[in-house]
Amino acid sequence: MKRLLCILPWLLLCLPSCKPEHESPYQPTPYEFPQPRFFPSVSIPADNPMTEEGVELGRKLFYDPRLSGREGDDGIRCCASCHHQANNFDFGGSAGLHHSVMPLVNLAWNTTGLGWNGGVATLEDMVLAAVTNPVEINADTNRVVRYLQQTDDYPELFYKAFGSRDITFINIERAIAQFVRSLVSADSKFDRYLRGEEQLSHDELQGYLLFVTEDGADCFHCHGGGGNALMTTNLFYSNGLDDHFDDPDDRHSVTGNPMDRGAYKAPTLRNVAVSAPYMHDGRFGTLDAVIDFYSDSVKSSATISPLMHHVMQGGVRLTDEEKAQLKAFLNTLTDEEYLNKTEYSQPQDF
C-alpha cells in the first residue's frame, strides 16, 4: 500500500490534462492606448478590450477587399476604399453617398454616436452598417463569414485575437473597431505649440486668437480649442447652411426633435486641410470656401443653433487678412505623422 501511495502522484502527472476543450490557452497582448496631453480620458468598451492582435487583425480587415465576402469582382470594396489615410481617413469625395464621408480620427473619444446624424451608436455597429450598406461594401454578413473562414490566413489570426478559429461577424466588428479606435492624431504643429515644443507664426497665432474668440471667427463653441484638443465637441448643430430642410437623414431623423432639423455633427478640424470636401453634403471644395461661408453667407432659420452668434449679419464678417490668418491656423492642425504612420497603413502582405 505504501508503495502504491508513493507512485500515485507520479502516475497523476503522466495522465493527460483534463482541461475542458473550450478553454483557450491564447494570450493576447494588451494594447497600450496613448493618452495625449490636453485630451480627455478615454473609455474603451469592456466587451471589446483592445489587444495588439485585435488591432492588427482589424487593420488587415480594414484594407482587405475580401471583407466583401467575394473576390474578382470589379465592384468589391473594403473600408479603405472610402477612408484614405492621406485624406485623414476621409475619401476626398462623396463616393456616390448621400452624405460625404466623415474622417476616422480620434473616434475613441466620441461618445455621442457616429456619422453626421449620430445614428450609429458604436464603432462596432458602424462596421455592420458599412458592410451591409448597398452604397458602401454591400455585402451579406453570412457570406463574409463563410468566405473568410475558408481563407488560409484569417482563422489563425482570429484565434490569436479572440481565442477561436471559428470566425463570427461579431469578432469582425470587434477587430475593425479596435483598429479604428487606435487611429490617434495628436502631433500637429498646434499640438506641439500647446506642449511648448514649437512656436506659431504671427499669422498662425492671430488665426488661433480669431478661432477662440466670439468677436473673431467664433469657431470654438462647436470645435473646441486649446482646452479641447479634439477640435470638436462631437455635438450636433444647425450651422446656417440653409434656411429650409428636406434631408431625411439629419439629426432630426434620430431624435425626432423638430429643433434638430438641419443639424449635423461638428466634425473634428484635425487634418482639416486634407479632408475636402466639406460639410455633410460636401458642398464646399476648399477651406477658403468654408471660411467665406462662415464670414459672409450664414442663413437664418427657425432651428439655427444659438451658438451662431453672428447670423443676423450673415456671418462673422472677417477681413481678407483675417481669413488668411484663420486658414493659416487651420493648417497647423495637419498631423503628418498620422497621415503617414506605418501602423495605420495598408499591411505589406497585400
PDB file of C-alpha atoms in Angstrom, residues 167-274:
ATOM      1  CA  ILE A 167     -14.918  33.317 -37.380  1.00  0.00           C
ATOM      2  CA  THR A 168     -18.008  35.272 -36.393  1.00  0.00           C
ATOM      3  CA  PHE A 169     -19.197  38.615 -37.640  1.00  0.00           C
ATOM      4  CA  ILE A 170     -19.246  39.873 -34.049  1.00  0.00           C
ATOM      5  CA  ASN A 171     -15.488  39.361 -33.907  1.00  0.00           C
ATOM      6  CA  ILE A 172     -15.085  41.006 -37.321  1.00  0.00           C
ATOM      7  CA  GLU A 173     -16.864  44.046 -35.894  1.00  0.00           C
ATOM      8  CA  ARG A 174     -14.704  43.979 -32.784  1.00  0.00           C
ATOM      9  CA  ALA A 175     -11.427  43.731 -34.678  1.00  0.00           C
ATOM     10  CA  ILE A 176     -12.122  46.584 -37.091  1.00  0.00           C
ATOM     11  CA  ALA A 177     -13.461  48.711 -34.232  1.00  0.00           C
ATOM     12  CA  GLN A 178     -10.236  48.120 -32.319  1.00  0.00           C
ATOM     13  CA  PHE A 179      -8.183  49.280 -35.284  1.00  0.00           C
ATOM     14  CA  VAL A 180     -10.296  52.406 -35.791  1.00  0.00           C
ATOM     15  CA  ARG A 181     -10.003  53.236 -32.078  1.00  0.00           C
ATOM     16  CA  SER A 182      -6.235  53.039 -32.435  1.00  0.00           C
ATOM     17  CA  LEU A 183      -6.253  55.879 -35.006  1.00  0.00           C
ATOM     18  CA  VAL A 184      -4.997  58.749 -32.854  1.00  0.00           C
ATOM     19  CA  SER A 185      -3.889  62.109 -34.243  1.00  0.00           C
ATOM     20  CA  ALA A 186      -2.072  64.206 -31.628  1.00  0.00           C
ATOM     21  CA  ASP A 187       1.154  65.552 -33.158  1.00  0.00           C
ATOM     22  CA  SER A 188       0.262  68.502 -35.357  1.00  0.00           C
ATOM     23  CA  LYS A 189       2.150  71.781 -35.156  1.00  0.00           C
ATOM     24  CA  PHE A 190      -0.658  73.066 -32.950  1.00  0.00           C
ATOM     25  CA  ASP A 191      -0.194  70.128 -30.549  1.00  0.00           C
ATOM     26  CA  ARG A 192       3.494  70.880 -30.352  1.00  0.00           C
ATOM     27  CA  TYR A 193       2.641  74.527 -29.675  1.00  0.00           C
ATOM     28  CA  LEU A 194       0.344  73.526 -26.805  1.00  0.00           C
ATOM     29  CA  ARG A 195       3.101  71.323 -25.405  1.00  0.00           C
ATOM     30  CA  GLY A 196       5.618  74.160 -25.605  1.00  0.00           C
ATOM     31  CA  GLU A 197       7.708  72.388 -28.223  1.00  0.00           C
ATOM     32  CA  GLU A 198       7.174  74.759 -31.162  1.00  0.00           C
ATOM     33  CA  GLN A 199       6.035  78.310 -31.804  1.00  0.00           C
ATOM     34  CA  LEU A 200       3.271  79.501 -34.113  1.00  0.00           C
ATOM     35  CA  SER A 201       3.993  82.194 -36.656  1.00  0.00           C
ATOM     36  CA  HIS A 202       2.391  85.620 -36.264  1.00  0.00           C
ATOM     37  CA  ASP A 203      -0.391  84.796 -38.732  1.00  0.00           C
ATOM     38  CA  GLU A 204      -0.976  81.348 -37.245  1.00  0.00           C
ATOM     39  CA  LEU A 205      -1.242  82.803 -33.748  1.00  0.00           C
ATOM     40  CA  GLN A 206      -3.593  85.559 -34.915  1.00  0.00           C
ATOM     41  CA  GLY A 207      -5.692  82.903 -36.622  1.00  0.00           C
ATOM     42  CA  TYR A 208      -5.830  80.936 -33.378  1.00  0.00           C
ATOM     43  CA  LEU A 209      -6.984  84.029 -31.484  1.00  0.00           C
ATOM     44  CA  LEU A 210      -9.703  84.535 -34.101  1.00  0.00           C
ATOM     45  CA  PHE A 211     -10.698  80.880 -33.709  1.00  0.00           C
ATOM     46  CA  VAL A 212     -11.216  81.095 -29.934  1.00  0.00           C
ATOM     47  CA  THR A 213     -12.951  84.472 -29.601  1.00  0.00           C
ATOM     48  CA  GLU A 214     -16.626  85.311 -30.093  1.00  0.00           C
ATOM     49  CA  ASP A 215     -15.846  88.645 -31.702  1.00  0.00           C
ATOM     50  CA  GLY A 216     -13.390  86.933 -34.027  1.00  0.00           C
ATOM     51  CA  ALA A 217     -14.211  83.860 -36.107  1.00  0.00           C
ATOM     52  CA  ASP A 218     -16.176  82.312 -33.207  1.00  0.00           C
ATOM     53  CA  CYS A 219     -15.272  78.704 -34.082  1.00  0.00           C
ATOM     54  CA  PHE A 220     -14.505  77.337 -30.624  1.00  0.00           C
ATOM     55  CA  HIS A 221     -18.062  76.802 -29.377  1.00  0.00           C
ATOM     56  CA  CYS A 222     -18.540  73.884 -31.794  1.00  0.00           C
ATOM     57  CA  HIS A 223     -14.958  72.868 -32.499  1.00  0.00           C
ATOM     58  CA  GLY A 224     -13.149  73.392 -29.213  1.00  0.00           C
ATOM     59  CA  GLY A 225      -9.731  74.953 -28.929  1.00  0.00           C
ATOM     60  CA  GLY A 226      -6.775  74.900 -26.559  1.00  0.00           C
ATOM     61  CA  GLY A 227      -8.830  73.408 -23.738  1.00  0.00           C
ATOM     62  CA  ASN A 228     -10.382  70.832 -26.090  1.00  0.00           C
ATOM     63  CA  ALA A 229      -7.614  69.413 -28.226  1.00  0.00           C
ATOM     64  CA  LEU A 230     -10.053  67.089 -30.019  1.00  0.00           C
ATOM     65  CA  MET A 231     -11.103  70.150 -32.070  1.00  0.00           C
ATOM     66  CA  THR A 232     -14.753  69.133 -31.848  1.00  0.00           C
ATOM     67  CA  THR A 233     -17.432  68.923 -29.192  1.00  0.00           C
ATOM     68  CA  ASN A 234     -18.863  65.880 -31.009  1.00  0.00           C
ATOM     69  CA  LEU A 235     -22.266  67.577 -30.744  1.00  0.00           C
ATOM     70  CA  PHE A 236     -24.853  68.494 -33.384  1.00  0.00           C
ATOM     71  CA  TYR A 237     -25.656  71.935 -34.758  1.00  0.00           C
ATOM     72  CA  SER A 238     -27.682  73.646 -37.442  1.00  0.00           C
ATOM     73  CA  ASN A 239     -24.957  75.974 -38.629  1.00  0.00           C
ATOM     74  CA  GLY A 240     -26.749  78.202 -41.121  1.00  0.00           C
ATOM     75  CA  LEU A 241     -26.014  76.355 -44.318  1.00  0.00           C
ATOM     76  CA  ASP A 242     -29.669  76.505 -45.380  1.00  0.00           C
ATOM     77  CA  ASP A 243     -32.928  78.111 -44.320  1.00  0.00           C
ATOM     78  CA  HIS A 244     -35.156  75.152 -45.229  1.00  0.00           C
ATOM     79  CA  PHE A 245     -34.526  71.451 -44.788  1.00  0.00           C
ATOM     80  CA  ASP A 246     -35.548  68.325 -46.671  1.00  0.00           C
ATOM     81  CA  ASP A 247     -32.741  65.939 -45.765  1.00  0.00           C
ATOM     82  CA  PRO A 248     -34.302  62.741 -44.333  1.00  0.00           C
ATOM     83  CA  ASP A 249     -31.020  61.864 -42.608  1.00  0.00           C
ATOM     84  CA  ASP A 250     -30.266  64.933 -40.477  1.00  0.00           C
ATOM     85  CA  ARG A 251     -30.174  64.826 -36.670  1.00  0.00           C
ATOM     86  CA  HIS A 252     -33.963  65.148 -36.548  1.00  0.00           C
ATOM     87  CA  SER A 253     -34.224  61.683 -38.120  1.00  0.00           C
ATOM     88  CA  VAL A 254     -32.550  60.270 -34.995  1.00  0.00           C
ATOM     89  CA  THR A 255     -34.083  62.330 -32.208  1.00  0.00           C
ATOM     90  CA  GLY A 256     -37.480  63.270 -33.643  1.00  0.00           C
ATOM     91  CA  ASN A 257     -36.934  66.741 -32.200  1.00  0.00           C
ATOM     92  CA  PRO A 258     -38.132  69.387 -34.699  1.00  0.00           C
ATOM     93  CA  MET A 259     -35.359  71.706 -33.492  1.00  0.00           C
ATOM     94  CA  ASP A 260     -32.809  69.213 -34.848  1.00  0.00           C
ATOM     95  CA  ARG A 261     -33.821  69.782 -38.468  1.00  0.00           C
ATOM     96  CA  GLY A 262     -30.750  70.772 -40.428  1.00  0.00           C
ATOM     97  CA  ALA A 263     -28.427  69.781 -37.573  1.00  0.00           C
ATOM     98  CA  TYR A 264     -25.316  67.656 -38.110  1.00  0.00           C
ATOM     99  CA  LYS A 265     -22.305  66.651 -36.070  1.00  0.00           C
ATOM    100  CA  ALA A 266     -19.487  69.166 -35.866  1.00  0.00           C
ATOM    101  CA  PRO A 267     -16.601  67.163 -37.346  1.00  0.00           C
ATOM    102  CA  THR A 268     -13.123  67.407 -35.896  1.00  0.00           C
ATOM    103  CA  LEU A 269     -10.903  70.001 -37.550  1.00  0.00           C
ATOM    104  CA  ARG A 270      -7.821  67.850 -37.150  1.00  0.00           C
ATOM    105  CA  ASN A 271      -6.187  67.438 -40.536  1.00  0.00           C
ATOM    106  CA  VAL A 272      -8.978  69.553 -41.983  1.00  0.00           C
ATOM    107  CA  ALA A 273      -6.697  70.866 -44.726  1.00  0.00           C
ATOM    108  CA  VAL A 274      -6.595  67.390 -46.309  1.00  0.00           C
TER     109      VAL A 274
END
